[in-house]
Amino acid sequence: MRHFSHLNFNNRLKIEKMLKEGKKQAEIARALRVDPSTISRELKRGTYMHLNSDLTTEERYSPDIAHQNYKRHLSEKGPEVKIGHDHEYAEHIEKKILEEGYSPGAVLGEIEEEGLTFKTKVSKTTLYRYIANGVLGVTNKDLLRKKKKKKKQNQKRAARPPRGESIENRPKEVESRETPGHWEMDCVEGPKEGSQKTLLVLTERKTRWEILILMARKTMECVVAALDDLERRCGEAFGQIFKTITVDNGSEFSDAEGMARSALDPEEARAQFFFCHAYCSWERGSNENQNTMVRRRYPKGFDFADTTEEEIKELERWINKYPRGIFNYKSAAKMFQQEFGDLISILL
């Protein structure tokens, strides 16, 4: 769980309420998911001497005073810091990074794409410098870091034939991403020991639209059942949306016939399925990249035992709404709607 260092005005109102209820600093920090030191600094920022009716005084916390001092702190960073004079802009950036998990580039890109207007405008390089210099309520620790992948030692593995039709026979248009409707499918699993719950992940290659399905187990039966449910949900539009699906050779995808067989008309195929070469996960590059977004919310080894379908749906919405640099910061949702029109409503 990430601990945010930034507090907005609503957080400050909650602090005032909890203090009146007699809550300790540690309890408030846990409730707001921040480090206790953040609450300590906040109380210093917003404490004032209150004069009672009997002329005695006592220390009290004021969310208004704390917020005013926070804004003044921004402005006092120096005349060269443009963002310090546009509190709305600063708070928008902080909210997107801290509460919605955006990168600085994604925040600025979305502002441009959505046509949002503020008094100030900064470049990505300048924003990163502001963060590094402590100008905003965001630190470098709050930013997503790419983990270096450990180099795997080359191991000679015996080649094995694919479980179904080879990716070598997949239409060339799929590789070029020229046409929509071509998907990659994979599973994101939990710990080796623990719940057997698994995520089935489908990624549309051209638009990067993501579908997440929570399954009870990582088995071929669960995969076929999930695809059956998805087809029934889409109805006759399934064939328009899902033309081909590319998978690896995992045991959960071993029922090639069951995956391809239509749940609406068992005599027909619902889509063409293609299988990657063994040990070549890069042949599902879009899928692999999208899985890193899933791992932002659910790190490797996370147990999905208590995870609800609504929580998975919320993650799916976040991924599809996220501004993509590859699309000039349009979201996958916008790209999907551009290609499929009103059919997007089926998958929302």
Coordinates of C-alpha atoms in Angstrom, one line a residue:
M1 CA 0.0 0.0 0.0
R2 CA 1.4 3.4 -1.0
H3 CA 1.5 6.1 1.7
F4 CA 0.6 9.5 0.3
S5 CA 2.4 12.6 1.6
H6 CA -0.1 15.1 0.2
L7 CA -3.3 16.2 2.0
N8 CA -6.1 17.9 0.2
F9 CA -8.8 20.1 1.9
N10 CA -11.2 17.2 2.4
N11 CA -8.4 15.3 4.2
R12 CA -8.0 18.3 6.4
L13 CA -11.7 18.4 7.3
K14 CA -11.4 14.7 8.2
I15 CA -8.4 15.5 10.5
E16 CA -10.4 18.2 12.3
K17 CA -13.4 15.8 12.8
M18 CA -11.1 13.0 14.1
L19 CA -9.3 15.3 16.5
K20 CA -12.6 16.4 17.9
E21 CA -13.5 12.7 18.4
G22 CA -10.3 12.3 20.4
K23 CA -8.4 10.2 17.9
K24 CA -4.6 10.0 18.2
Q25 CA -2.2 11.0 15.4
A26 CA -1.3 7.4 14.6
E27 CA -5.0 6.5 14.2
I28 CA -5.6 9.5 11.9
A29 CA -2.5 8.6 9.8
R30 CA -3.8 5.0 9.3
A31 CA -7.3 6.3 8.4
L32 CA -5.8 8.6 5.7
R33 CA -3.2 6.2 4.6
V34 CA -0.3 8.6 5.3
D35 CA 2.9 8.5 7.3
P36 CA 2.5 9.7 10.9
S37 CA 5.1 12.4 10.2
T38 CA 2.7 13.8 7.6
I39 CA 0.0 14.3 10.3
S40 CA 2.6 15.8 12.7
R41 CA 3.6 18.4 10.1
E42 CA 0.0 19.1 9.2
L43 CA -0.9 19.8 12.8
K44 CA 2.0 22.2 13.2
R45 CA 0.8 23.9 10.0
G46 CA -2.8 24.3 11.1
T47 CA -2.6 24.8 14.9
Y48 CA -3.7 28.1 16.4
M49 CA -4.6 29.5 19.8
H50 CA -8.3 29.6 20.4
L51 CA -9.8 32.0 22.9
N52 CA -12.6 30.5 24.9
S53 CA -15.6 32.4 26.3
D54 CA -14.0 32.3 29.8
L55 CA -10.9 34.0 28.4
T56 CA -8.8 30.8 28.6
T57 CA -6.9 29.7 25.6
E58 CA -6.3 26.3 24.0
E59 CA -4.6 24.9 21.0
R60 CA -6.9 23.9 18.1
Y61 CA -6.5 22.7 14.6
S62 CA -8.1 24.6 11.7
P63 CA -8.3 23.0 8.2
D64 CA -8.7 26.5 6.7
I65 CA -5.5 27.8 8.3
A66 CA -3.6 24.6 7.4
H67 CA -4.8 25.0 3.7
Q68 CA -3.9 28.7 3.6
N69 CA -0.4 27.9 5.0
Y70 CA 0.0 25.1 2.5
K71 CA -0.8 27.5 -0.4
R72 CA 1.5 30.1 1.0
H73 CA 4.3 27.5 1.2
L74 CA 3.9 26.9 -2.5
S75 CA 4.0 30.6 -3.3
E76 CA 7.1 31.1 -1.2
K77 CA 9.1 28.6 -3.2
G78 CA 10.4 31.5 -5.2
P79 CA 9.3 33.8 -8.0
E80 CA 10.8 31.5 -10.6
V81 CA 8.5 28.7 -9.6
K82 CA 5.4 29.4 -11.8
I83 CA 3.3 26.6 -10.4
G84 CA 3.5 28.1 -6.9
H85 CA 1.1 30.9 -8.1
D86 CA -1.5 28.5 -9.6
H87 CA -2.7 26.4 -6.6
E88 CA -5.5 24.8 -8.7
Y89 CA -3.0 23.5 -11.2
A90 CA -0.7 22.2 -8.4
E91 CA -3.5 20.5 -6.6
H92 CA -4.7 18.9 -9.9
I93 CA -1.3 17.4 -10.6
E94 CA -0.9 16.2 -7.0
K95 CA -4.3 14.5 -7.0
K96 CA -3.7 12.7 -10.3
I97 CA -0.3 11.4 -9.2
L98 CA -1.2 10.6 -5.6
E99 CA -4.8 9.5 -5.8
E100 CA -5.1 8.1 -9.3
G101 CA -1.6 6.7 -9.8
Y102 CA -0.7 8.8 -12.9
S103 CA 2.9 9.5 -14.0
P104 CA 3.8 13.2 -14.4
G105 CA 3.8 12.8 -18.2
A106 CA 0.4 11.2 -18.1
V107 CA -1.0 14.1 -16.1
L108 CA 0.3 16.8 -18.4
G109 CA -0.7 14.7 -21.5
E110 CA -4.2 14.4 -20.2
I111 CA -4.5 18.1 -19.5
E112 CA -3.5 18.8 -23.2
E113 CA -5.7 16.0 -24.6
E114 CA -8.8 17.1 -22.5
G115 CA -8.2 20.8 -23.2
L116 CA -8.1 21.7 -19.5
T117 CA -7.0 25.2 -18.8
F118 CA -5.0 26.6 -15.9
K119 CA -3.2 29.9 -15.4
T120 CA 0.1 28.1 -15.6
K121 CA 1.7 25.5 -17.9
V122 CA 4.9 23.6 -17.3
S123 CA 6.9 21.0 -19.3
K124 CA 7.4 17.4 -18.2
T125 CA 11.1 18.2 -17.4
T126 CA 10.1 21.1 -15.3
L127 CA 7.5 19.1 -13.4
Y128 CA 10.0 16.4 -12.6
R129 CA 12.4 19.1 -11.3
Y130 CA 9.7 20.6 -9.1
I131 CA 9.0 17.1 -7.6
A132 CA 12.7 16.5 -7.0
N133 CA 13.1 19.9 -5.3
G134 CA 10.1 19.4 -3.0
V135 CA 7.9 22.2 -4.6
L136 CA 4.8 20.0 -4.6
G137 CA 3.3 17.6 -2.1
V138 CA 4.7 14.8 -4.2
T139 CA 8.1 13.1 -3.8
N140 CA 10.1 10.9 -6.1
K141 CA 9.0 8.0 -3.8
D142 CA 5.5 8.6 -5.0
L143 CA 6.4 8.1 -8.6
L144 CA 6.2 4.7 -10.2
R145 CA 9.6 3.2 -10.8
K146 CA 10.5 0.7 -13.4
K147 CA 12.1 -2.4 -11.8
K148 CA 15.1 -3.8 -13.5
K149 CA 14.3 -7.3 -14.8
K150 CA 16.8 -9.9 -13.7
K151 CA 18.5 -11.5 -16.6
K152 CA 17.5 -15.1 -16.9
Q153 CA 20.3 -17.5 -17.5
N154 CA 20.0 -19.2 -20.9
Q155 CA 18.6 -22.5 -20.4
K156 CA 18.2 -25.0 -23.2
R157 CA 14.7 -26.2 -23.2
A158 CA 13.3 -28.8 -25.5
A159 CA 11.0 -27.3 -28.1
R160 CA 7.4 -28.4 -27.8
P161 CA 4.7 -28.1 -30.4
P162 CA 1.9 -25.5 -29.7
R163 CA -1.3 -26.7 -28.2
G164 CA -3.3 -25.4 -31.2
E165 CA -2.8 -23.4 -34.4
S166 CA 0.7 -21.8 -34.4
I167 CA 1.2 -18.1 -34.3
E168 CA 3.1 -18.6 -37.6
N169 CA -0.3 -19.0 -39.3
R170 CA -1.8 -15.8 -37.8
P171 CA -2.8 -13.2 -40.5
K172 CA -0.2 -10.5 -41.1
E173 CA -2.7 -7.8 -40.4
V174 CA -2.6 -8.9 -36.7
E175 CA 1.1 -8.3 -36.4
S176 CA 0.8 -4.8 -38.0
R177 CA -2.0 -3.7 -35.8
E178 CA -3.7 -2.2 -38.8
T179 CA -7.2 -3.6 -38.0
P180 CA -8.9 -3.9 -34.6
G181 CA -10.4 -7.0 -33.1
H182 CA -7.2 -9.0 -32.5
W183 CA -6.5 -9.9 -28.9
E184 CA -3.9 -11.4 -26.6
M185 CA -4.9 -13.4 -23.6
D186 CA -3.0 -14.3 -20.4
C187 CA -3.4 -15.0 -16.7
V188 CA -2.1 -13.0 -13.8
E189 CA -1.9 -15.3 -10.8
G190 CA -1.5 -14.9 -7.1
P191 CA 1.1 -16.6 -4.8
K192 CA 2.0 -20.3 -5.3
E193 CA 0.6 -21.0 -1.9
G194 CA -2.7 -19.4 -1.0
S195 CA -5.9 -18.7 -2.8
Q196 CA -6.3 -20.2 -6.3
K197 CA -8.1 -17.1 -7.6
T198 CA -6.6 -15.8 -10.9
L199 CA -7.1 -12.9 -13.3
L200 CA -7.8 -13.7 -16.9
V201 CA -6.5 -10.7 -18.9
L202 CA -7.4 -9.9 -22.5
T203 CA -5.7 -7.0 -24.4
E204 CA -6.9 -5.7 -27.8
R205 CA -3.7 -5.2 -29.8
K206 CA -4.6 -2.0 -31.7
T207 CA -6.3 0.1 -29.0
R208 CA -4.8 -1.6 -25.8
W209 CA -8.3 -2.0 -24.4
E210 CA -8.2 -4.3 -21.4
I211 CA -10.7 -6.8 -20.1
L212 CA -10.1 -8.4 -16.6
I213 CA -12.0 -11.4 -15.4
L214 CA -11.6 -12.8 -11.9
M215 CA -11.6 -16.6 -12.1
A216 CA -11.9 -19.1 -9.2
R217 CA -8.9 -21.1 -10.4
K218 CA -6.2 -21.1 -13.2
T219 CA -7.7 -24.0 -15.1
M220 CA -8.8 -24.7 -18.7
E221 CA -12.3 -25.2 -17.4
C222 CA -12.4 -21.7 -15.8
V223 CA -11.0 -20.1 -18.9
V224 CA -13.6 -21.7 -21.2
A225 CA -16.3 -20.7 -18.8
A226 CA -15.1 -17.1 -18.6
L227 CA -15.0 -16.9 -22.4
D228 CA -18.5 -18.4 -22.6
D229 CA -19.8 -15.7 -20.2
L230 CA -18.0 -13.0 -22.2
E231 CA -19.6 -14.2 -25.4
R232 CA -23.1 -14.3 -23.9
R233 CA -22.5 -10.8 -22.7
C234 CA -21.5 -9.6 -26.2
G235 CA -24.1 -11.6 -28.0
E236 CA -23.8 -11.5 -31.8
A237 CA -21.3 -8.6 -31.5
F238 CA -18.7 -11.0 -30.1
G239 CA -17.5 -11.9 -33.6
Q240 CA -17.0 -8.2 -34.5
I241 CA -15.1 -7.5 -31.4
F242 CA -13.0 -10.7 -31.1
K243 CA -11.7 -11.9 -34.4
T244 CA -8.5 -13.6 -33.2
I245 CA -7.1 -14.3 -29.7
T246 CA -3.4 -15.2 -29.2
V247 CA -2.4 -17.2 -26.1
D248 CA 0.7 -18.9 -24.8
N249 CA 1.1 -22.6 -24.1
G250 CA 0.1 -22.6 -20.5
S251 CA -2.0 -25.5 -19.3
E252 CA -5.0 -23.2 -18.6
F253 CA -5.2 -22.7 -22.4
S254 CA -4.8 -26.4 -23.3
D255 CA -8.5 -26.8 -24.3
A256 CA -8.1 -25.2 -27.8
E257 CA -11.4 -26.6 -29.0
G258 CA -13.3 -25.5 -26.0
M259 CA -12.0 -22.0 -26.2
A260 CA -12.9 -21.7 -29.9
R261 CA -16.3 -23.3 -29.6
S262 CA -19.2 -20.8 -29.5
A263 CA -21.4 -20.9 -26.5
L264 CA -24.2 -19.5 -28.6
D265 CA -23.9 -22.0 -31.4
P266 CA -21.7 -25.0 -30.6
E267 CA -21.4 -25.8 -34.3
E268 CA -19.6 -22.6 -34.9
A269 CA -16.2 -21.1 -33.8
R270 CA -16.5 -17.8 -31.8
A271 CA -13.0 -16.7 -32.8
Q272 CA -9.7 -17.9 -34.2
F273 CA -7.1 -18.9 -31.6
F274 CA -3.4 -18.8 -32.1
F275 CA -0.6 -20.2 -29.9
C276 CA 2.8 -18.6 -29.3
H277 CA 6.0 -20.5 -29.6
A278 CA 7.0 -22.1 -26.3
Y279 CA 8.9 -19.8 -23.9
C280 CA 8.3 -16.8 -26.2
S281 CA 6.2 -14.4 -24.0
W282 CA 7.3 -11.5 -26.1
E283 CA 5.0 -12.7 -28.9
R284 CA 2.2 -11.4 -26.6
G285 CA 4.0 -8.0 -26.1
S286 CA 0.8 -5.9 -25.6
N287 CA -0.5 -8.4 -23.0
E288 CA 2.8 -8.4 -21.1
N289 CA 3.0 -4.6 -21.0
Q290 CA -0.5 -4.3 -19.8
N291 CA 0.1 -6.8 -17.0
T292 CA 2.6 -4.3 -15.5
M293 CA -0.4 -1.9 -15.0
V294 CA -2.3 -4.7 -13.2
R295 CA 0.8 -5.2 -11.0
R296 CA 0.7 -1.6 -9.9
R297 CA -2.5 -2.3 -8.0
Y298 CA -1.8 -6.0 -7.3
P299 CA 2.0 -6.7 -6.9
K300 CA 3.5 -10.0 -7.8
G301 CA 2.6 -12.5 -5.1
F302 CA -0.7 -10.7 -4.2
D303 CA -3.4 -13.1 -3.0
F304 CA -6.7 -12.4 -4.8
A305 CA -8.6 -14.4 -2.1
D306 CA -10.6 -11.3 -0.8
T307 CA -10.6 -9.4 -4.0
T308 CA -14.1 -8.6 -5.3
E309 CA -15.3 -8.4 -8.9
E310 CA -16.1 -4.8 -8.4
E311 CA -12.5 -4.1 -7.4
I312 CA -11.3 -5.8 -10.5
K313 CA -13.8 -3.8 -12.6
E314 CA -12.5 -0.6 -11.0
L315 CA -9.0 -1.5 -12.0
E316 CA -10.1 -2.3 -15.5
R317 CA -11.7 1.2 -15.8
W318 CA -8.5 2.8 -14.5
I319 CA -6.4 1.0 -17.0
N320 CA -8.7 1.9 -19.9
K321 CA -8.9 5.5 -18.9
Y322 CA -5.2 6.0 -18.3
P323 CA -3.6 8.4 -20.8
R324 CA -1.2 6.6 -23.2
G325 CA 1.9 8.2 -24.5
I326 CA 1.8 5.8 -27.5
F327 CA -1.5 7.4 -28.5
N328 CA -0.5 11.1 -27.8
Y329 CA -2.1 10.6 -24.4
K330 CA -5.5 9.5 -25.6
S331 CA -6.8 6.7 -23.5
A332 CA -7.4 3.1 -24.5
A333 CA -11.1 3.8 -24.0
K334 CA -11.1 6.6 -26.6
M335 CA -9.1 4.5 -29.0
F336 CA -11.5 1.6 -28.6
Q337 CA -14.6 3.8 -29.1
Q338 CA -12.9 5.3 -32.2
E339 CA -12.6 1.8 -33.7
F340 CA -15.8 0.1 -32.4
G341 CA -18.2 2.9 -31.8
D342 CA -21.2 2.1 -29.6
L343 CA -20.1 -1.5 -29.2
I344 CA -17.9 -0.2 -26.3
S345 CA -21.1 0.0 -24.1
I346 CA -21.2 -3.8 -24.1
L347 CA -17.9 -4.0 -22.3
L348 CA -18.3 -1.2 -19.8

